[in-house]
Tab-separated table of C-alpha atoms in Angstrom:
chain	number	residue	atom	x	y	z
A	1	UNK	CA	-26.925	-125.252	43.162
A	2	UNK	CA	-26.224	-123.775	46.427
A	3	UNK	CA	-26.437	-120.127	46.788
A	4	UNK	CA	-22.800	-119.213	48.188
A	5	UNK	CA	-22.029	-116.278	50.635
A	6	UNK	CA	-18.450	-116.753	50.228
A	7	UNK	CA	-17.416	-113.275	48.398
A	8	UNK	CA	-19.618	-109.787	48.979
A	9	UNK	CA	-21.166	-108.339	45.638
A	10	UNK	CA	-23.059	-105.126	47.863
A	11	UNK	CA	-20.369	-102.529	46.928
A	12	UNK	CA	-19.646	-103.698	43.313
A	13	UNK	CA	-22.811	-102.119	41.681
A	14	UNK	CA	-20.941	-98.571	40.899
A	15	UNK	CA	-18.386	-100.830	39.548
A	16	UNK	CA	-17.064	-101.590	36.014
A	17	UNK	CA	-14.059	-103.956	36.868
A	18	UNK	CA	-15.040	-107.310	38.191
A	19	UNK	CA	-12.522	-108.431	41.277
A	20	UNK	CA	-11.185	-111.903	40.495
A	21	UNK	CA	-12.479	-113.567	43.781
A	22	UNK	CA	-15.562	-112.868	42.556
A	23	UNK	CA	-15.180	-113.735	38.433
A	24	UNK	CA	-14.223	-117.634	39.944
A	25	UNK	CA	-17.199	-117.668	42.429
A	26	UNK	CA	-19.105	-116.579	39.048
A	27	UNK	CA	-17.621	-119.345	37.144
A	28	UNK	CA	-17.659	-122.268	39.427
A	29	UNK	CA	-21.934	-120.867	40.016
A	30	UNK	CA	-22.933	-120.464	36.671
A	31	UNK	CA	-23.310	-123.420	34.276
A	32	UNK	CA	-23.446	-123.349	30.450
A	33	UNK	CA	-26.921	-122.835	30.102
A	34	UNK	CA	-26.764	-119.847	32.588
A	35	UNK	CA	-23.926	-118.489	30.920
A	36	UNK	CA	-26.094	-118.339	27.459
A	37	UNK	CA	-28.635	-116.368	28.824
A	38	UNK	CA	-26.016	-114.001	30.143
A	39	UNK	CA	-25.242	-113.582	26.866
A	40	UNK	CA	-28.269	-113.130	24.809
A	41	UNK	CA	-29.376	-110.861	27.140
A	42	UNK	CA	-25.859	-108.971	26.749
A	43	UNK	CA	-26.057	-108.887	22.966
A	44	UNK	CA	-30.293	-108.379	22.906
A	45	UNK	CA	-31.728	-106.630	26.143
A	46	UNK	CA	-34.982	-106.077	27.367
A	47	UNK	CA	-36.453	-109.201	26.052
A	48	UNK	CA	-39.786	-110.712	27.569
A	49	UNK	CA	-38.990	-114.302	28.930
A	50	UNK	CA	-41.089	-115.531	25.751
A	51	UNK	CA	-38.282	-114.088	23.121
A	52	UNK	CA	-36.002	-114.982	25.389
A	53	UNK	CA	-36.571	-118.993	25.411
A	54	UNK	CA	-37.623	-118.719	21.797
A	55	UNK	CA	-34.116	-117.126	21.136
A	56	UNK	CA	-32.657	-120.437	23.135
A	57	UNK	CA	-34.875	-122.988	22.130
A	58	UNK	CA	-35.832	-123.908	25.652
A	59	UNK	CA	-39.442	-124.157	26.930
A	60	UNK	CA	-40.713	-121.583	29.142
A	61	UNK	CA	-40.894	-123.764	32.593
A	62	UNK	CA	-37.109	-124.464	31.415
A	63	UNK	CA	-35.977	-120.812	31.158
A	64	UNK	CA	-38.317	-120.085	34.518
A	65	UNK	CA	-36.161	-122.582	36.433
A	66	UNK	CA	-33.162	-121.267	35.430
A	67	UNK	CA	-33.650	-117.790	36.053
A	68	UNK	CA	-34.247	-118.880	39.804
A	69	UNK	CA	-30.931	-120.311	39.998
A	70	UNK	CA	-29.393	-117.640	38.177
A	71	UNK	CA	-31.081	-115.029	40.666
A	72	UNK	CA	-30.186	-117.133	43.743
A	73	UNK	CA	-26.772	-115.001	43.530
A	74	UNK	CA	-27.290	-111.455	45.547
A	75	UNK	CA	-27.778	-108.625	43.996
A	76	UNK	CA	-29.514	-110.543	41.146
A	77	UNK	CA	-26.997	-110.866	37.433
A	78	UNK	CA	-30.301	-110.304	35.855
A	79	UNK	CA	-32.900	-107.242	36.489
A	80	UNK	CA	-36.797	-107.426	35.466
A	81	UNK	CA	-39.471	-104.779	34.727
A	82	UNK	CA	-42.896	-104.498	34.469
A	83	UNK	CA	-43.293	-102.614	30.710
A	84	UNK	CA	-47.329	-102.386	29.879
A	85	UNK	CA	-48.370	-106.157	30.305
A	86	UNK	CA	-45.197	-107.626	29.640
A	87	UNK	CA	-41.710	-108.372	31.702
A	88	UNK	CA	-38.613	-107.074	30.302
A	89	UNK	CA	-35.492	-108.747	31.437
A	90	UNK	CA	-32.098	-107.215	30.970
A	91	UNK	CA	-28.604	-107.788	32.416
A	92	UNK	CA	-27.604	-105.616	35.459
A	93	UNK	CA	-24.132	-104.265	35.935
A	94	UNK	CA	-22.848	-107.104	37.738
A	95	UNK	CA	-23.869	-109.578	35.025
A	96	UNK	CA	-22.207	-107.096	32.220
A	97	UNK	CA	-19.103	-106.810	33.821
A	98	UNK	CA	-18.774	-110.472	34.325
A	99	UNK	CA	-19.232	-111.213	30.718
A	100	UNK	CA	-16.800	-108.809	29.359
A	101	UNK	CA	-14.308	-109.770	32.295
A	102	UNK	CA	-14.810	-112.988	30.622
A	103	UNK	CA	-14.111	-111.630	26.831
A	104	UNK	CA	-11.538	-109.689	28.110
A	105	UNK	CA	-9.083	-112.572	29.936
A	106	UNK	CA	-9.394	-114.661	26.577
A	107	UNK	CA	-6.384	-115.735	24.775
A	108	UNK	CA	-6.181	-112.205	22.854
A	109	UNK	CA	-2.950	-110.825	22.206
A	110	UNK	CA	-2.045	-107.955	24.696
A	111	UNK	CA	-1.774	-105.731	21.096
A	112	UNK	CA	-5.557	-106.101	20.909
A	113	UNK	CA	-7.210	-105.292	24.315
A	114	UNK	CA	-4.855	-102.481	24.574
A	115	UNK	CA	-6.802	-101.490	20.942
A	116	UNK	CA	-10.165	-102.430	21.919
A	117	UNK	CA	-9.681	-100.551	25.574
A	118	UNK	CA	-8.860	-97.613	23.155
A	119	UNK	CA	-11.471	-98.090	20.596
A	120	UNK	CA	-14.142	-98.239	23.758
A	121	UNK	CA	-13.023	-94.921	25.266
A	122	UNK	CA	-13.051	-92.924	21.999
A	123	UNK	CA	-16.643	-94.238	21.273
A	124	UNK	CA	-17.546	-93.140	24.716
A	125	UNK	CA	-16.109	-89.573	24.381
A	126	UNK	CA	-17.528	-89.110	20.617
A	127	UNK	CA	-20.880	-90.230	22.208
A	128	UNK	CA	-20.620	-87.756	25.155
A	129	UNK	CA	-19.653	-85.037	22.822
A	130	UNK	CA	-22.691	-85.391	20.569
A	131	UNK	CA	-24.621	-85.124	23.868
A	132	UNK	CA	-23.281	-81.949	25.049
A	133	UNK	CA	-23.297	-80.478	21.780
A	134	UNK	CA	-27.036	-81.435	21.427
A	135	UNK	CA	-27.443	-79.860	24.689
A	136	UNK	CA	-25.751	-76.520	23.393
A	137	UNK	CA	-28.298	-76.377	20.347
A	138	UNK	CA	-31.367	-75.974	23.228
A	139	UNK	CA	-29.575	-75.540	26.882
A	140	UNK	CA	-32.842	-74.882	28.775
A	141	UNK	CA	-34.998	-77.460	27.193
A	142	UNK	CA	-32.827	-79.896	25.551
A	143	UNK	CA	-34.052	-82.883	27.458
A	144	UNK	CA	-37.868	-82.153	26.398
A	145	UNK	CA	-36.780	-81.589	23.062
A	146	UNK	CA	-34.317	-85.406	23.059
A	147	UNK	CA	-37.519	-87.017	24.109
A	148	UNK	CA	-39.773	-85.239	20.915
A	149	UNK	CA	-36.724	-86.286	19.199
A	150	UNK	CA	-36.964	-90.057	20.157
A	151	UNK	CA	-40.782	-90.197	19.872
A	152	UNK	CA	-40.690	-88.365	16.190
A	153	UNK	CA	-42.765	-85.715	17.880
A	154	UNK	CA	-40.222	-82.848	16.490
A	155	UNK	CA	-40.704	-81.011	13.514
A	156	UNK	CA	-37.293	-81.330	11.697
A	157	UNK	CA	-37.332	-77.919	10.086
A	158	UNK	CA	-37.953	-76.267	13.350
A	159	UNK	CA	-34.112	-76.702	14.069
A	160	UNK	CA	-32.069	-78.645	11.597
A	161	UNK	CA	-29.013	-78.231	14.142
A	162	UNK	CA	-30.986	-79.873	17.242
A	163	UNK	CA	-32.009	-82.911	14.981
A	164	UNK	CA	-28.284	-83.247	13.213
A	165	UNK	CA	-27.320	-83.351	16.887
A	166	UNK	CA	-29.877	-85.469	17.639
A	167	UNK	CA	-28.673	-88.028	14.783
A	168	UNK	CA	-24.926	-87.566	15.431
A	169	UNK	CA	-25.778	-88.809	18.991
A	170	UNK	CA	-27.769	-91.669	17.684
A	171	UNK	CA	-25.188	-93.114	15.405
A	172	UNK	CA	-22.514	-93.079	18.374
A	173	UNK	CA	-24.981	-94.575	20.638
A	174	UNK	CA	-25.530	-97.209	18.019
A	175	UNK	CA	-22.170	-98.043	17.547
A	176	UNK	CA	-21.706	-98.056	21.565
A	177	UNK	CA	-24.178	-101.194	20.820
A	178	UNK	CA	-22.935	-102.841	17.624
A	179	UNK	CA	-19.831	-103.370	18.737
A	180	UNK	CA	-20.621	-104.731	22.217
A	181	UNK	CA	-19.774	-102.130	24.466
A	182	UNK	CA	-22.729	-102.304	26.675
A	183	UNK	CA	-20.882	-100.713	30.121
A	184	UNK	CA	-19.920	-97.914	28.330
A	185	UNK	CA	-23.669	-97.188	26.903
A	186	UNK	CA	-24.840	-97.615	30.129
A	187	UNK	CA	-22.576	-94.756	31.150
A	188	UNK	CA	-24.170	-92.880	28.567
A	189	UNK	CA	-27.505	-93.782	30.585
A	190	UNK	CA	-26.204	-92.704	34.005
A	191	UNK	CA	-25.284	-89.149	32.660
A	192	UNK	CA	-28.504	-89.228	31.119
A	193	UNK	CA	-30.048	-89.759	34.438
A	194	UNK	CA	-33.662	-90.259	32.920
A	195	UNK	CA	-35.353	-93.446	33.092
A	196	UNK	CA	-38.168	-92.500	30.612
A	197	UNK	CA	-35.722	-91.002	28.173
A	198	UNK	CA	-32.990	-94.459	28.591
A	199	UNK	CA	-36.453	-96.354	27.380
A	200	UNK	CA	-36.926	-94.214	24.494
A	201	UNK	CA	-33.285	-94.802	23.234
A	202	UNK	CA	-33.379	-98.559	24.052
A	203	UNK	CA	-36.292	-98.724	22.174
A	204	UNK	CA	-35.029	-96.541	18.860
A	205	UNK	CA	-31.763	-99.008	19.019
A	206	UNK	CA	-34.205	-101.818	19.175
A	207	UNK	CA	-36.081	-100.573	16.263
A	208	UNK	CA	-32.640	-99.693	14.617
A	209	UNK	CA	-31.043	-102.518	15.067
A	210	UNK	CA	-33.386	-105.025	14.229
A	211	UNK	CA	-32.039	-106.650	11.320
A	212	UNK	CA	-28.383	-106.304	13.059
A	213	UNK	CA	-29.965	-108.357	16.171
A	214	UNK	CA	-30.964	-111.303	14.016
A	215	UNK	CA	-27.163	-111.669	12.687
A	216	UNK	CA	-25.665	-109.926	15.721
A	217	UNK	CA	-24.271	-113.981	16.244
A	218	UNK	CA	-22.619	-114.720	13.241
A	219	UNK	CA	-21.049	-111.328	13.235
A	220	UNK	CA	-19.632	-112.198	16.438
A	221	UNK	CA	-18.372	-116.152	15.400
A	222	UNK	CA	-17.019	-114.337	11.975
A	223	UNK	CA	-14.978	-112.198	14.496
A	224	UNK	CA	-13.577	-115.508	16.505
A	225	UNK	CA	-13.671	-118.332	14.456
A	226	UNK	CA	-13.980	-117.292	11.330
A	227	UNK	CA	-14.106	-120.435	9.322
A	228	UNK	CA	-16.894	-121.842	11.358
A	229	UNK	CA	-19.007	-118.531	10.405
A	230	UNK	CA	-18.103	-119.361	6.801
A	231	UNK	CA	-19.206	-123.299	7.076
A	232	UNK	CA	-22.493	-122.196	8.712
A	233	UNK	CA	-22.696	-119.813	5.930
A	234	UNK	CA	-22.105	-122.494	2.966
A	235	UNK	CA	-24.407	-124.995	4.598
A	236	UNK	CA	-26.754	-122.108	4.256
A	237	UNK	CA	-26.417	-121.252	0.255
A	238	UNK	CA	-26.834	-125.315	-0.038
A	239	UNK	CA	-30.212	-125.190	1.292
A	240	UNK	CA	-30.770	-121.898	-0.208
A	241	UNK	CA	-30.131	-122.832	-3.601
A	242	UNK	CA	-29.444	-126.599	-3.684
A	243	UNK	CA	-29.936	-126.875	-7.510
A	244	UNK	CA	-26.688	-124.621	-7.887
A	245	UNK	CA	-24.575	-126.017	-5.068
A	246	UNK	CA	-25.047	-129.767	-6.436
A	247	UNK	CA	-27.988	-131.174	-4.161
A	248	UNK	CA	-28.997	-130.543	-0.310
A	249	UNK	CA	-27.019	-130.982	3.034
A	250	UNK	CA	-27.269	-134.027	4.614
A	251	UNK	CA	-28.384	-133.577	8.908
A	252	UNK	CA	-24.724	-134.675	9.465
A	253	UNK	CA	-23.170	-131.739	7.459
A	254	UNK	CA	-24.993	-128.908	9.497
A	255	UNK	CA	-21.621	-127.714	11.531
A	256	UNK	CA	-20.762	-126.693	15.437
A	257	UNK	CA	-24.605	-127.177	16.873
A	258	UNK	CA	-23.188	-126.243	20.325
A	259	UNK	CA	-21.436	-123.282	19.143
A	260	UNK	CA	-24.850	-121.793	17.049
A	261	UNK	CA	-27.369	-122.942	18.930
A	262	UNK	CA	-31.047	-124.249	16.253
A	263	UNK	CA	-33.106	-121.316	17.617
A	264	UNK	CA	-30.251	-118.899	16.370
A	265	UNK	CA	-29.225	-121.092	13.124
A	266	UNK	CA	-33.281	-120.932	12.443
A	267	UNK	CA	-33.785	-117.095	12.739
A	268	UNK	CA	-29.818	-116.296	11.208
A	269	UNK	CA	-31.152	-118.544	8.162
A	270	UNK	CA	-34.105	-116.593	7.595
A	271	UNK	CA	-31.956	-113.240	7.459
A	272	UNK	CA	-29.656	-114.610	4.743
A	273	UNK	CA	-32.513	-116.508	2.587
A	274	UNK	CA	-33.812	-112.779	2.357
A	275	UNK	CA	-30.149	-111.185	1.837
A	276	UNK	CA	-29.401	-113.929	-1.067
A	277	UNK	CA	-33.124	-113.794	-2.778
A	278	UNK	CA	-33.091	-110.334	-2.679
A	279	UNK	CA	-29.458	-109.494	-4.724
A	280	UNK	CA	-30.116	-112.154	-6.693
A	281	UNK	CA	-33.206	-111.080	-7.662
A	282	UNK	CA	-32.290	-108.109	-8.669
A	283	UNK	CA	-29.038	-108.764	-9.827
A	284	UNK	CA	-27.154	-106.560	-7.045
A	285	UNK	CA	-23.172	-106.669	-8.224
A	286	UNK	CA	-21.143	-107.374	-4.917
A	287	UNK	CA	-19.780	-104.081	-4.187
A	288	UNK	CA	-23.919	-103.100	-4.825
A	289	UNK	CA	-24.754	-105.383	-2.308
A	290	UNK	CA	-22.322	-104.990	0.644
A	291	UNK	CA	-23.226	-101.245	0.296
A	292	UNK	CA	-27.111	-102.292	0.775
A	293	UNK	CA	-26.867	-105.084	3.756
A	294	UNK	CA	-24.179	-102.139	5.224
A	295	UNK	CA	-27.436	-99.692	5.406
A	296	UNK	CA	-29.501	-102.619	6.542
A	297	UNK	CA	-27.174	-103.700	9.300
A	298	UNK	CA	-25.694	-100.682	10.552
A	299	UNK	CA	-22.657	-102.382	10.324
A	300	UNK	CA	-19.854	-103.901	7.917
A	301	UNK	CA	-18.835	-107.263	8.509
A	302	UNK	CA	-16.513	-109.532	6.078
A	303	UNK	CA	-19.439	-111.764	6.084
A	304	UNK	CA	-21.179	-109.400	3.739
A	305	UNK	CA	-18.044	-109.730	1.363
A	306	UNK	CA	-18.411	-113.621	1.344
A	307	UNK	CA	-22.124	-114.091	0.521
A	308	UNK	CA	-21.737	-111.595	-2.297
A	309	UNK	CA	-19.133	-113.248	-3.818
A	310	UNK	CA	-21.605	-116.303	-3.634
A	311	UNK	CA	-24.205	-114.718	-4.633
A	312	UNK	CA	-22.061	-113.728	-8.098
A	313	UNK	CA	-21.747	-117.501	-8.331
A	314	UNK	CA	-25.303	-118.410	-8.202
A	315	UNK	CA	-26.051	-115.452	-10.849
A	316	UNK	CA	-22.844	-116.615	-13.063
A	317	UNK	CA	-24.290	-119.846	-12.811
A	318	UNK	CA	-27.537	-119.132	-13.508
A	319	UNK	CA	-27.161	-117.382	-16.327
A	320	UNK	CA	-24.981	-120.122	-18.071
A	321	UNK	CA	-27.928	-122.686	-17.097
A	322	UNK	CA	-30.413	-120.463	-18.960
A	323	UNK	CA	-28.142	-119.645	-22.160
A	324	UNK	CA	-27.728	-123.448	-22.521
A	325	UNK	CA	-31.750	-123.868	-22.499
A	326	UNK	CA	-32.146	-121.596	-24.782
A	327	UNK	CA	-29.508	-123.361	-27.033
């Protein structure tokens, strides 16, 4: 891939509009595999290049090689830090801006990016507004006490106000991140203006968000295409439970590999073994468990709605298989 000098990227930093010159220089650049670490590092940043290939299933040298290309293109898509031992990669503004330019010139109806341009700036003023009004509760020292705050250094009863500010700020920041609206947060980090204290938050979403992270993709493919989310999801429950569902999966019956990627499939299984075990364990009714994986997730999704409604099955099920035993 040759590096091209045909279009000027030195002003567009400060940017968050990408010019369209520049989105098809980014297009005809980028290949598929480039584009997919744009976006796992969109929907998980600051990972180490080790989660990273995990995360794609590609070998180390593989990922290494690509990251060169990717990087060829001036000022780099993709930013890396020295944290402790470890390197931290994470998308820079360019690279964010060219993904949701991407997301944003899909075949949506007009009705909907007019609602999701809407949506984004009322997240960004609710978050901006818990700021300030943390700032209020402490005016000279409100920074020192955000960072106690993020490090759980703060006594809680010293000032329930600061640390219901504090929480109220969190959530919106959190939902800045759930639902993908990563230009805005960093907004949130520019006014900020702190490097150490933009660390701590990254790190409390990180810790936050954990469980959210590991289904972050099928959220997104319920979103899109939502009976591909819901095959995925039954091939699932058949290896899950294969004694209720009539036998296991053949290799063949595992759907849309290119569109959810083994790595992700592998570490999205493991997330709904443990949802599905769990409620059935302890017989959760549905409504039960959409309000637990809601609290887990930090998010609702009408994928939680679906595997409860299996999960009844299995239990219905179940329970006839053992009253006929007995008999």
């Amino acid at each position: 891939m040759e590096k091209s000098n045909a279009y000027s990227f030195d002003t567009f930093e400060s940017e968050t509009s990408i010019d369209k010159n520049i989105m098809d220089e980014l297009n005809r650049t980028l290949t598929k595999s480039h584009r997919e670490i744009l976006n796992v590092l969109h929907s998980s940043p600051n990972l180490t290049p080790k989660s990273l290939s995990a995360r794609l299933g590609k070998s180390p040298n593989s990922l290494s090689n690509m990251l060169s290309r990717i990087n060829e293109i001036n000022p780099h898509l993709i930013h890396d830090e020295k944290v402790g031992r470890e390197k931290q990669l994470r998308l820079g503004t360019i690279g964010i801006a060219y993904l949701e330019a991407q997301e944003s010139s899909s075949d949506k109806p007009k009705k909907i990016l007019k609602f999701s341009n809407s949506a984004r700036d009322e997240a960004l003023k609710n978050a901006l507004l818990s700021l300030n009004n943390f700032k209020k509760c402490d005016p000279d020292n409100w920074l020192l006490k955000l960072d106690d705050c993020l490090t759980d250094h703060m006594n809680i009863d010293e000032n329930p106000l600061l640390y219901t500010a504090y929480n109220k700020f969190i959530d919106n920041i959190r939902t800045l991140r759930i639902k993908g609206y990563l230009l805005t947060l960093q907004t949130i980090y520019d006014h900020l203006n702190n490097e150490i204290i933009v660390k701590r938050i990254q790190e409390t979403l990180d810790q936050l968000l954990n469980h959210f992270y590991q289904l972050e993709t099928l959220f997104n493919l319920t979103n899109e295409k939502p009976q591909i989310a819901f095959e995925i999801i039954d091939d699932m429950f058949l290896k899950i439970f294969p004694d209720v569902w009539g036998g296991l999966p053949t290799v063949s019956s595992i759907p849309h590999k290119n569109l959810f990627p083994e790595a992700t499939y592998a570490s999205t299984y493991y997330q709904i073994s443990n949802m599905v075990h769990t409620a059935v364990l302890n017989h959760w009714e549905k409504n039960q468990a959409i309000e637990q994986w809601e609290k887990s997730y930090c998010t609702s999704n009408v994928i939680f709605y679906y595997i409860a409604e299996k999960c009844k099955t299995i239990q219905t099920i179940q329970s006839i298989k053992q009253g006929k035993s007995i008999l």
